[in-house]
CSV table of C-alpha atoms in Angstrom, one decimal:
chain,number,residue,atom,x,y,z
A,1,UNK,CA,108.1,60.4,75.9
A,2,UNK,CA,107.7,61.6,72.3
A,3,UNK,CA,104.2,62.8,73.1
A,4,UNK,CA,105.5,64.9,76.1
A,5,UNK,CA,108.2,66.4,73.8
A,6,UNK,CA,105.5,67.3,71.2
A,7,UNK,CA,103.4,69.0,73.9
A,8,UNK,CA,106.5,70.9,75.1
A,9,UNK,CA,107.2,72.2,71.5
A,10,UNK,CA,103.6,73.2,71.1
A,11,UNK,CA,103.6,75.0,74.4
A,12,UNK,CA,106.8,76.8,73.4
A,13,UNK,CA,105.3,77.9,70.1
A,14,UNK,CA,102.1,79.2,71.8
A,15,UNK,CA,104.3,81.2,74.2
A,16,UNK,CA,106.2,82.8,71.3
A,17,UNK,CA,103.0,83.7,69.5
A,18,UNK,CA,101.5,85.2,72.6
A,19,UNK,CA,104.6,87.3,73.3
A,20,UNK,CA,104.7,88.5,69.7
A,21,UNK,CA,101.2,90.0,70.0
A,22,UNK,CA,102.6,92.5,72.5
A,23,UNK,CA,106.1,92.8,71.3
A,24,UNK,CA,107.7,96.1,70.3
A,25,UNK,CA,106.8,97.2,66.7
A,26,UNK,CA,109.2,97.4,63.9
A,27,UNK,CA,111.5,100.5,64.3
A,28,UNK,CA,110.2,102.1,61.1
A,29,UNK,CA,106.5,101.7,62.0
A,30,UNK,CA,104.8,105.1,62.2
A,31,UNK,CA,104.3,105.9,65.9
A,32,UNK,CA,100.9,106.4,67.5
A,33,UNK,CA,100.3,109.9,68.8
A,34,UNK,CA,98.3,110.5,72.0
A,35,UNK,CA,97.7,114.2,72.7
A,36,UNK,CA,96.3,115.0,76.2
A,37,UNK,CA,95.2,118.6,76.9
A,38,UNK,CA,94.4,119.8,80.4
A,39,UNK,CA,92.1,122.8,80.6
A,40,UNK,CA,93.2,125.7,82.8
A,41,UNK,CA,95.9,123.8,84.6
A,42,UNK,CA,98.4,126.1,86.4
A,43,UNK,CA,102.1,125.9,86.3
A,44,UNK,CA,102.3,125.2,90.0
A,45,UNK,CA,99.6,122.6,90.0
A,46,UNK,CA,101.7,119.5,89.2
A,47,UNK,CA,104.4,118.0,91.4
A,48,UNK,CA,106.8,117.6,88.5
A,49,UNK,CA,107.0,121.4,88.8
A,50,UNK,CA,107.4,121.2,92.5
A,51,UNK,CA,103.9,121.5,93.9
A,52,UNK,CA,103.8,120.3,97.5
A,53,UNK,CA,100.0,120.6,97.7
A,54,UNK,CA,99.0,118.4,94.7
A,55,UNK,CA,100.8,115.1,94.1
A,56,UNK,CA,100.5,114.0,90.5
A,57,UNK,CA,102.4,110.7,90.4
A,58,UNK,CA,101.2,109.5,87.0
A,59,UNK,CA,102.1,112.7,85.3
A,60,UNK,CA,105.4,112.8,87.2
A,61,UNK,CA,106.4,109.4,86.0
A,62,UNK,CA,105.8,110.3,82.4
A,63,UNK,CA,107.4,113.7,82.7
A,64,UNK,CA,110.5,112.4,84.5
A,65,UNK,CA,111.0,109.6,82.1
A,66,UNK,CA,110.4,111.8,79.1
A,67,UNK,CA,111.3,115.4,78.1
A,68,UNK,CA,109.9,118.3,80.1
A,69,UNK,CA,109.4,121.5,78.3
A,70,UNK,CA,110.4,124.5,80.5
A,71,UNK,CA,110.1,127.2,77.9
A,72,UNK,CA,106.8,126.1,76.4
A,73,UNK,CA,104.2,128.7,75.5
A,74,UNK,CA,100.5,128.6,74.8
A,75,UNK,CA,97.9,131.4,74.2
A,76,UNK,CA,96.4,133.1,77.3
A,77,UNK,CA,93.0,131.5,76.8
A,78,UNK,CA,91.3,128.4,75.4
A,79,UNK,CA,90.1,129.0,71.8
A,80,UNK,CA,93.3,130.6,70.5
A,81,UNK,CA,95.5,127.8,71.8
A,82,UNK,CA,93.2,125.1,70.3
A,83,UNK,CA,93.2,126.8,67.0
A,84,UNK,CA,97.0,127.0,66.9
A,85,UNK,CA,97.2,123.4,68.1
A,86,UNK,CA,94.9,122.2,65.3
A,87,UNK,CA,96.5,124.2,62.4
A,88,UNK,CA,100.0,125.1,63.2
A,89,UNK,CA,99.1,128.7,62.6
A,90,UNK,CA,99.2,131.6,65.1
A,91,UNK,CA,95.7,132.7,66.3
A,92,UNK,CA,96.3,136.2,64.7
A,93,UNK,CA,96.2,134.4,61.4
A,94,UNK,CA,93.0,132.6,62.2
A,95,UNK,CA,91.0,135.5,63.5
A,96,UNK,CA,90.9,133.8,66.9
A,97,UNK,CA,93.2,136.0,69.0
A,98,UNK,CA,90.5,137.7,71.1
A,99,UNK,CA,88.8,135.7,73.9
A,100,UNK,CA,86.9,132.6,73.1
A,101,UNK,CA,84.0,131.3,70.8
A,102,UNK,CA,80.8,131.5,72.8
A,103,UNK,CA,78.0,129.0,72.2
A,104,UNK,CA,75.8,131.3,70.1
A,105,UNK,CA,78.7,132.8,68.1
A,106,UNK,CA,78.3,132.4,64.3
A,107,UNK,CA,82.0,131.7,63.5
A,108,UNK,CA,84.7,129.1,64.1
A,109,UNK,CA,88.0,127.8,63.0
A,110,UNK,CA,88.1,128.9,59.3
A,111,UNK,CA,87.1,126.0,57.0
A,112,UNK,CA,89.9,126.7,54.6
A,113,UNK,CA,92.5,125.7,57.3
A,114,UNK,CA,93.8,122.1,57.3
A,115,UNK,CA,93.6,120.5,60.7
A,116,UNK,CA,96.2,118.2,62.2
A,117,UNK,CA,93.6,115.4,62.1
A,118,UNK,CA,93.1,116.0,58.3
A,119,UNK,CA,96.8,116.1,57.8
A,120,UNK,CA,97.4,112.8,59.7
A,121,UNK,CA,94.6,111.1,57.9
A,122,UNK,CA,96.4,111.9,54.7
A,123,UNK,CA,99.4,110.0,56.2
A,124,UNK,CA,97.3,107.0,57.0
A,125,UNK,CA,96.3,107.6,60.6
A,126,UNK,CA,93.1,106.7,62.3
A,127,UNK,CA,92.0,109.9,64.1
A,128,UNK,CA,89.8,110.1,67.2
A,129,UNK,CA,88.9,113.0,69.5
A,130,UNK,CA,87.5,113.0,73.0
A,131,UNK,CA,86.3,116.0,75.0
A,132,UNK,CA,86.4,119.7,74.4
A,133,UNK,CA,86.3,121.3,70.9
A,134,UNK,CA,85.7,125.0,71.4
A,135,UNK,CA,86.4,125.9,67.8
A,136,UNK,CA,82.9,126.6,66.6
A,137,UNK,CA,79.8,124.6,66.0
A,138,UNK,CA,77.2,127.0,64.5
A,139,UNK,CA,77.2,124.8,61.4
A,140,UNK,CA,77.9,121.1,61.1
A,141,UNK,CA,80.9,121.8,58.9
A,142,UNK,CA,82.8,123.3,61.8
A,143,UNK,CA,82.4,120.3,64.1
A,144,UNK,CA,85.2,117.7,64.8
A,145,UNK,CA,83.9,114.8,62.6
A,146,UNK,CA,83.9,117.3,59.7
A,147,UNK,CA,87.4,118.5,60.5
A,148,UNK,CA,89.2,115.3,60.1
A,149,UNK,CA,88.3,113.2,63.1
A,150,UNK,CA,86.9,109.7,62.5
A,151,UNK,CA,85.0,110.0,65.8
A,152,UNK,CA,84.3,112.5,68.6
A,153,UNK,CA,82.5,112.3,71.9
A,154,UNK,CA,82.4,115.3,74.1
A,155,UNK,CA,81.2,118.9,74.0
A,156,UNK,CA,81.5,121.8,71.6
A,157,UNK,CA,81.6,124.9,73.9
A,158,UNK,CA,84.0,126.3,76.4
A,159,UNK,CA,82.7,125.0,79.8
A,160,UNK,CA,79.7,123.2,81.3
A,161,UNK,CA,78.6,121.2,84.3
A,162,UNK,CA,80.7,118.1,84.9
A,163,UNK,CA,77.6,115.9,85.5
A,164,UNK,CA,74.6,117.2,83.6
A,165,UNK,CA,76.7,118.6,80.8
A,166,UNK,CA,74.7,121.8,80.5
A,167,UNK,CA,76.3,125.2,79.7
A,168,UNK,CA,74.8,128.4,81.1
A,169,UNK,CA,76.8,131.0,79.1
A,170,UNK,CA,75.2,134.2,77.7
A,171,UNK,CA,72.0,133.8,79.7
A,172,UNK,CA,71.0,130.4,78.1
A,173,UNK,CA,71.1,126.9,79.5
A,174,UNK,CA,71.6,124.2,77.0
A,175,UNK,CA,72.7,120.6,76.9
A,176,UNK,CA,76.1,120.2,75.2
A,177,UNK,CA,77.3,116.6,74.9
A,178,UNK,CA,77.6,115.1,71.5
A,179,UNK,CA,78.7,111.8,69.9
A,180,UNK,CA,79.7,112.0,66.2
A,181,UNK,CA,77.7,115.1,65.6
A,182,UNK,CA,74.5,114.2,67.4
A,183,UNK,CA,73.3,115.0,71.0
A,184,UNK,CA,74.2,112.1,73.3
A,185,UNK,CA,72.3,111.6,76.5
A,186,UNK,CA,73.4,108.3,78.1
A,187,UNK,CA,76.3,110.2,79.8
A,188,UNK,CA,73.9,112.5,81.7
A,189,UNK,CA,74.8,112.4,85.4
A,190,UNK,CA,78.3,110.9,84.8
A,191,UNK,CA,81.5,112.8,85.7
A,192,UNK,CA,83.1,114.0,82.5
A,193,UNK,CA,86.7,113.1,83.4
A,194,UNK,CA,85.7,109.5,84.0
A,195,UNK,CA,83.7,109.4,80.8
A,196,UNK,CA,86.6,110.6,78.7
A,197,UNK,CA,89.0,108.2,80.4
A,198,UNK,CA,86.8,105.2,79.7
A,199,UNK,CA,86.3,106.3,76.1
A,200,UNK,CA,90.1,106.7,75.6
A,201,UNK,CA,90.7,103.2,77.1
A,202,UNK,CA,88.0,101.7,74.8
A,203,UNK,CA,89.5,103.4,71.7
A,204,UNK,CA,93.0,102.1,72.6
A,205,UNK,CA,91.7,98.6,73.2
A,206,UNK,CA,89.8,98.6,69.9
A,207,UNK,CA,92.8,100.0,68.0
A,208,UNK,CA,95.1,97.3,69.4
A,209,UNK,CA,93.0,94.6,67.5
A,210,UNK,CA,94.1,96.1,64.2
A,211,UNK,CA,97.3,98.2,64.1
A,212,UNK,CA,97.6,98.3,60.3
A,213,UNK,CA,97.1,102.1,60.7
A,214,UNK,CA,98.7,104.2,63.4
A,215,UNK,CA,96.5,106.0,65.9
A,216,UNK,CA,96.1,109.7,66.6
A,217,UNK,CA,94.1,110.2,69.8
A,218,UNK,CA,93.3,113.7,70.9
A,219,UNK,CA,92.0,113.7,74.5
A,220,UNK,CA,90.9,117.2,75.4
A,221,UNK,CA,89.9,117.1,79.1
A,222,UNK,CA,87.3,119.4,80.7
A,223,UNK,CA,89.4,119.2,83.8
A,224,UNK,CA,90.2,121.5,85.6
A,225,UNK,CA,88.2,124.3,84.1
A,226,UNK,CA,85.4,125.7,86.3
A,227,UNK,CA,81.9,124.6,85.5
A,228,UNK,CA,78.8,126.9,85.6
A,229,UNK,CA,78.6,129.7,88.2
A,230,UNK,CA,76.0,127.9,90.4
A,231,UNK,CA,78.4,125.1,91.1
A,232,UNK,CA,81.8,126.0,89.6
A,233,UNK,CA,84.2,123.4,91.0
A,234,UNK,CA,83.0,119.8,90.9
A,235,UNK,CA,84.6,116.5,91.8
A,236,UNK,CA,83.5,113.1,93.2
A,237,UNK,CA,83.6,113.3,97.0
A,238,UNK,CA,86.0,110.5,97.5
A,239,UNK,CA,88.8,112.6,96.0
A,240,UNK,CA,88.3,115.4,98.5
A,241,UNK,CA,89.3,113.1,101.3
A,242,UNK,CA,92.9,113.2,100.0
A,243,UNK,CA,93.2,116.9,100.6
A,244,UNK,CA,91.9,117.5,104.1
A,245,UNK,CA,95.0,119.6,104.9
A,246,UNK,CA,93.9,122.2,102.4
A,247,UNK,CA,91.5,124.4,104.4
A,248,UNK,CA,90.5,126.7,101.5
A,249,UNK,CA,87.4,125.0,100.0
A,250,UNK,CA,88.1,126.2,96.5
A,251,UNK,CA,91.7,125.2,96.4
A,252,UNK,CA,90.9,121.8,98.0
A,253,UNK,CA,88.3,121.0,95.4
A,254,UNK,CA,90.6,122.2,92.6
A,255,UNK,CA,93.3,119.9,94.0
A,256,UNK,CA,91.0,117.0,94.0
A,257,UNK,CA,90.0,117.8,90.3
A,258,UNK,CA,93.7,117.7,89.4
A,259,UNK,CA,94.0,114.3,91.2
A,260,UNK,CA,91.2,112.9,89.0
A,261,UNK,CA,93.0,114.2,85.9
A,262,UNK,CA,96.3,112.6,87.0
A,263,UNK,CA,94.5,109.3,87.6
A,264,UNK,CA,93.0,109.6,84.1
A,265,UNK,CA,96.5,110.0,82.5
A,266,UNK,CA,97.6,106.9,84.5
A,267,UNK,CA,94.7,104.8,83.3
A,268,UNK,CA,95.3,105.8,79.7
A,269,UNK,CA,99.0,105.0,79.9
A,270,UNK,CA,98.1,101.7,81.5
A,271,UNK,CA,95.8,100.9,78.6
A,272,UNK,CA,98.5,101.7,76.1
A,273,UNK,CA,101.0,99.4,78.0
A,274,UNK,CA,98.5,96.5,78.5
A,275,UNK,CA,97.7,96.5,74.8
A,276,UNK,CA,101.3,96.6,73.6
A,277,UNK,CA,100.9,100.0,72.0
A,278,UNK,CA,103.0,102.1,74.3
A,279,UNK,CA,106.3,100.9,72.8
A,280,UNK,CA,105.4,102.7,69.6
A,281,UNK,CA,103.5,105.7,71.0
A,282,UNK,CA,104.4,109.3,71.6
A,283,UNK,CA,102.4,110.9,74.5
A,284,UNK,CA,102.1,114.6,74.6
A,285,UNK,CA,100.7,116.4,77.7
A,286,UNK,CA,100.0,120.1,77.6
A,287,UNK,CA,97.9,122.7,79.3
A,288,UNK,CA,95.9,125.1,77.1
A,289,UNK,CA,96.7,128.4,79.0
A,290,UNK,CA,97.8,129.6,82.3
A,291,UNK,CA,95.8,128.8,85.4
A,292,UNK,CA,92.9,130.9,86.7
A,293,UNK,CA,94.4,131.7,90.1
A,294,UNK,CA,93.1,133.4,93.2
A,295,UNK,CA,89.4,133.1,92.3
A,296,UNK,CA,89.7,134.3,88.6
A,297,UNK,CA,87.0,132.6,86.7
A,298,UNK,CA,85.7,131.2,90.0
A,299,UNK,CA,88.7,128.9,90.2
A,300,UNK,CA,91.9,128.4,92.3
A,301,UNK,CA,94.8,127.3,90.2
A,302,UNK,CA,98.3,128.4,90.9
A,303,UNK,CA,101.0,129.7,88.5
A,304,UNK,CA,103.4,130.8,91.3
A,305,UNK,CA,106.1,132.0,91.0
A,306,UNK,CA,105.0,133.2,87.6
A,307,UNK,CA,103.1,136.4,87.4
A,308,UNK,CA,99.5,136.8,86.3
A,309,UNK,CA,96.6,134.5,85.5
A,310,UNK,CA,94.7,133.0,82.6
A,311,UNK,CA,94.0,135.5,79.9
A,312,UNK,CA,96.9,137.8,80.7
A,313,UNK,CA,100.1,138.0,78.8
A,314,UNK,CA,102.3,137.7,81.8
A,315,UNK,CA,104.3,134.4,82.2
A,316,UNK,CA,101.6,133.0,84.4
A,317,UNK,CA,99.0,133.4,81.6
A,318,UNK,CA,101.0,131.9,78.7
A,319,UNK,CA,103.7,129.5,80.0
A,320,UNK,CA,102.2,126.1,79.8
A,321,UNK,CA,102.9,122.8,81.7
A,322,UNK,CA,104.0,120.3,79.1
A,323,UNK,CA,106.1,117.2,78.4
A,324,UNK,CA,106.6,114.5,75.8
A,325,UNK,CA,107.0,110.8,76.7
A,326,UNK,CA,107.9,108.0,74.5
A,327,UNK,CA,110.2,104.9,74.4
A,328,UNK,CA,111.2,106.2,71.0
A,329,UNK,CA,113.1,109.1,72.4
A,330,UNK,CA,116.9,108.7,72.0
A,331,UNK,CA,117.6,111.2,74.8
A,332,UNK,CA,115.0,111.2,77.6
A,333,UNK,CA,114.7,111.9,81.4
A,334,UNK,CA,115.7,115.5,80.8
A,335,UNK,CA,114.4,119.1,80.6
A,336,UNK,CA,114.4,120.9,77.3
A,337,UNK,CA,115.1,124.6,77.7
A,338,UNK,CA,114.5,125.4,74.0
A,339,UNK,CA,111.7,127.8,73.1
A,340,UNK,CA,108.6,126.0,72.0
A,341,UNK,CA,105.2,127.5,70.9
A,342,UNK,CA,101.9,125.6,70.8
A,343,UNK,CA,101.7,126.1,67.0
A,344,UNK,CA,104.9,124.0,66.7
A,345,UNK,CA,102.9,120.8,67.4
A,346,UNK,CA,101.4,120.6,64.0
A,347,UNK,CA,104.7,120.3,62.0
A,348,UNK,CA,106.2,118.3,64.9
A,349,UNK,CA,103.4,115.7,64.5
A,350,UNK,CA,103.9,115.6,60.8
A,351,UNK,CA,107.6,114.9,61.4
A,352,UNK,CA,106.7,112.1,63.9
A,353,UNK,CA,104.4,110.6,61.3
A,354,UNK,CA,107.1,110.6,58.7
A,355,UNK,CA,105.6,113.4,56.6
A,356,UNK,CA,107.1,116.7,55.3
A,357,UNK,CA,105.7,119.8,56.9
A,358,UNK,CA,107.0,121.8,54.0
A,359,UNK,CA,104.0,120.6,52.0
A,360,UNK,CA,101.7,122.7,54.2
A,361,UNK,CA,101.4,126.4,53.3
A,362,UNK,CA,101.6,129.3,55.7
A,363,UNK,CA,102.6,127.4,58.9
A,364,UNK,CA,103.8,129.6,61.7
A,365,UNK,CA,105.1,126.6,63.7
A,366,UNK,CA,108.4,124.8,63.5
A,367,UNK,CA,109.0,121.1,63.7
A,368,UNK,CA,110.6,120.4,67.1
A,369,UNK,CA,110.9,116.7,66.7
A,370,UNK,CA,114.7,116.7,66.1
A,371,UNK,CA,115.3,118.7,69.3
A,372,UNK,CA,112.9,116.5,71.3
A,373,UNK,CA,114.3,113.3,69.9
A,374,UNK,CA,118.0,114.0,70.1
A,375,UNK,CA,118.4,117.1,72.3
A,376,UNK,CA,119.4,119.5,69.5
A,377,UNK,CA,118.8,123.2,69.6
A,378,UNK,CA,115.3,124.6,69.2
A,379,UNK,CA,114.7,126.3,65.9
A,380,UNK,CA,113.0,129.1,67.7
A,381,UNK,CA,114.4,132.3,69.2
A,382,UNK,CA,111.2,134.4,69.4
A,383,UNK,CA,107.5,133.8,70.3
A,384,UNK,CA,104.7,136.2,69.6
A,385,UNK,CA,102.3,135.8,72.5
A,386,UNK,CA,99.5,137.8,71.0
A,387,UNK,CA,98.3,141.0,69.3
A,388,UNK,CA,94.8,141.7,70.5
A,389,UNK,CA,93.3,144.7,68.7
A,390,UNK,CA,90.2,144.8,70.9
A,391,UNK,CA,91.9,144.7,74.3
A,392,UNK,CA,94.7,146.6,72.6
A,393,UNK,CA,97.4,144.5,74.3
A,394,UNK,CA,100.3,142.5,72.9
A,395,UNK,CA,103.4,140.7,73.9
A,396,UNK,CA,106.5,139.2,72.3
A,397,UNK,CA,109.5,137.2,73.7
A,398,UNK,CA,112.8,137.3,71.9
A,399,UNK,CA,115.6,135.3,73.4
A,400,UNK,CA,116.1,136.5,76.9
A,401,UNK,CA,113.8,139.5,76.5
A,402,UNK,CA,110.1,140.0,76.7
A,403,UNK,CA,108.0,143.0,75.7
A,404,UNK,CA,104.5,143.4,77.1
A,405,UNK,CA,102.4,146.3,75.7
A,406,UNK,CA,99.6,147.3,78.1
A,407,UNK,CA,97.7,145.0,80.4
A,408,UNK,CA,94.5,143.1,79.7
A,409,UNK,CA,92.8,144.1,82.9
A,410,UNK,CA,94.3,147.5,83.6
A,411,UNK,CA,96.5,146.2,86.4
A,412,UNK,CA,94.0,143.8,87.9
A,413,UNK,CA,95.1,140.1,87.9
A,414,UNK,CA,98.7,141.1,87.3
A,415,UNK,CA,100.1,140.0,90.6
A,416,UNK,CA,101.7,136.9,92.0
A,417,UNK,CA,99.3,134.5,93.6
A,418,UNK,CA,100.7,131.7,95.8
A,419,UNK,CA,98.4,128.7,96.3
A,420,UNK,CA,95.9,129.1,99.0
A,421,UNK,CA,97.5,128.0,102.3
A,422,UNK,CA,98.2,124.5,103.4
A,423,UNK,CA,98.0,124.3,107.2
A,424,UNK,CA,101.5,124.2,108.7
A,425,UNK,CA,103.3,124.8,105.4
A,426,UNK,CA,105.6,127.8,104.9
A,427,UNK,CA,104.2,130.5,102.6
A,428,UNK,CA,106.3,132.1,99.8
A,429,UNK,CA,108.4,135.1,100.7
A,430,UNK,CA,109.1,138.4,99.0
A,431,UNK,CA,112.4,137.0,97.8
A,432,UNK,CA,110.5,134.5,95.7
A,433,UNK,CA,109.3,137.3,93.5
A,434,UNK,CA,112.6,137.1,91.6
A,435,UNK,CA,113.2,133.7,90.1
A,436,UNK,CA,115.5,132.2,87.6
A,437,UNK,CA,113.4,130.7,84.9
A,438,UNK,CA,115.4,128.3,82.8
A,439,UNK,CA,118.0,130.2,80.8
A,440,UNK,CA,116.2,133.5,81.3
A,441,UNK,CA,116.6,135.5,84.5
A,442,UNK,CA,113.3,137.3,84.8
A,443,UNK,CA,112.6,140.0,87.2
A,444,UNK,CA,108.9,139.5,88.2
A,445,UNK,CA,108.6,142.7,90.1
């Protein structure tokens, strides 16, 4: 009988030890930060914004259980947004406000700028990056592992084939897939979204073995940007079967690409949960610019009912899909209507990490952590969308008003583009052209 009791005590102790390994961390432990960026995702391409064409259940669950950002703005195109995201500075202060960095361009994110990876390393974080960089690589000094990241796997340029990882911009065809600064070929023939998901899961599992330092994981997906012009929209065939009701081939393929992205987010979240890291993690999901709708950039996103497309200063070009999810949020399952700009992430991350953003000079962003955490007012009442001296366009929002000076494409791509038709579904009417957007009533005509 004594022996049985002894075994019972030992079993109980083992159970306690096992549960402790996945228990919630101490309340004061610095949170892990997982930043997921979707490339060229439209406002109307996620079901948490009401899309009836593209179900995104994994994104929806995180968004509905977190804080959705309804007045969140990014730059109208890739490079400027990523520069602001990395530095907390507006693209006009980085020299990155016009278009993107092409593969042969001899410039990049200025080396004098402190990146969020460098700043978080100073606060004791392990920093890992997966996916798209697009901030220059003409010299090694400009690449991710020389800008504060402990590791990087992915590509340096703006777009490429999802399988062979070659880029055909500017009349050249070159392989662009790197691991920690060197060309990496074992991924040739593998679909990029799946590569990046597996890499993220591996980093999370590895980090869970030693959590003495918090984790910053930057997952910058290629999805759902178009690939090269010879085969612009690519997805494993099995995902197309889910969207047989979409008769437009481009929109159907795009929808399938979003579905893979949603599945990726679900798998990354599951890895965080299974390793016990989720309880002390802040997940941020954001698009990098408005969607390329109606065939723009050989793609078929939808920003409806917002006006315009990627690389325009209309709402459809600069209003991003975004949310924050974390068990640490005191007030969640809500929508934040406060104004938020992409350069606010830098000081916000510093606040999450327990640092003081005042120690960084010349930031254009504001820490939004208090408003996210507790639902207080946003510190912003204006957002400069851009001043582009080459296109000679600019735009500014102040409170309920927005000023747009000239149009990027001279009136082209300035319309309203509903998603390509789903058989049997009603199409948007003229009355949809006027919408109430959060606290701002915006006349879109």
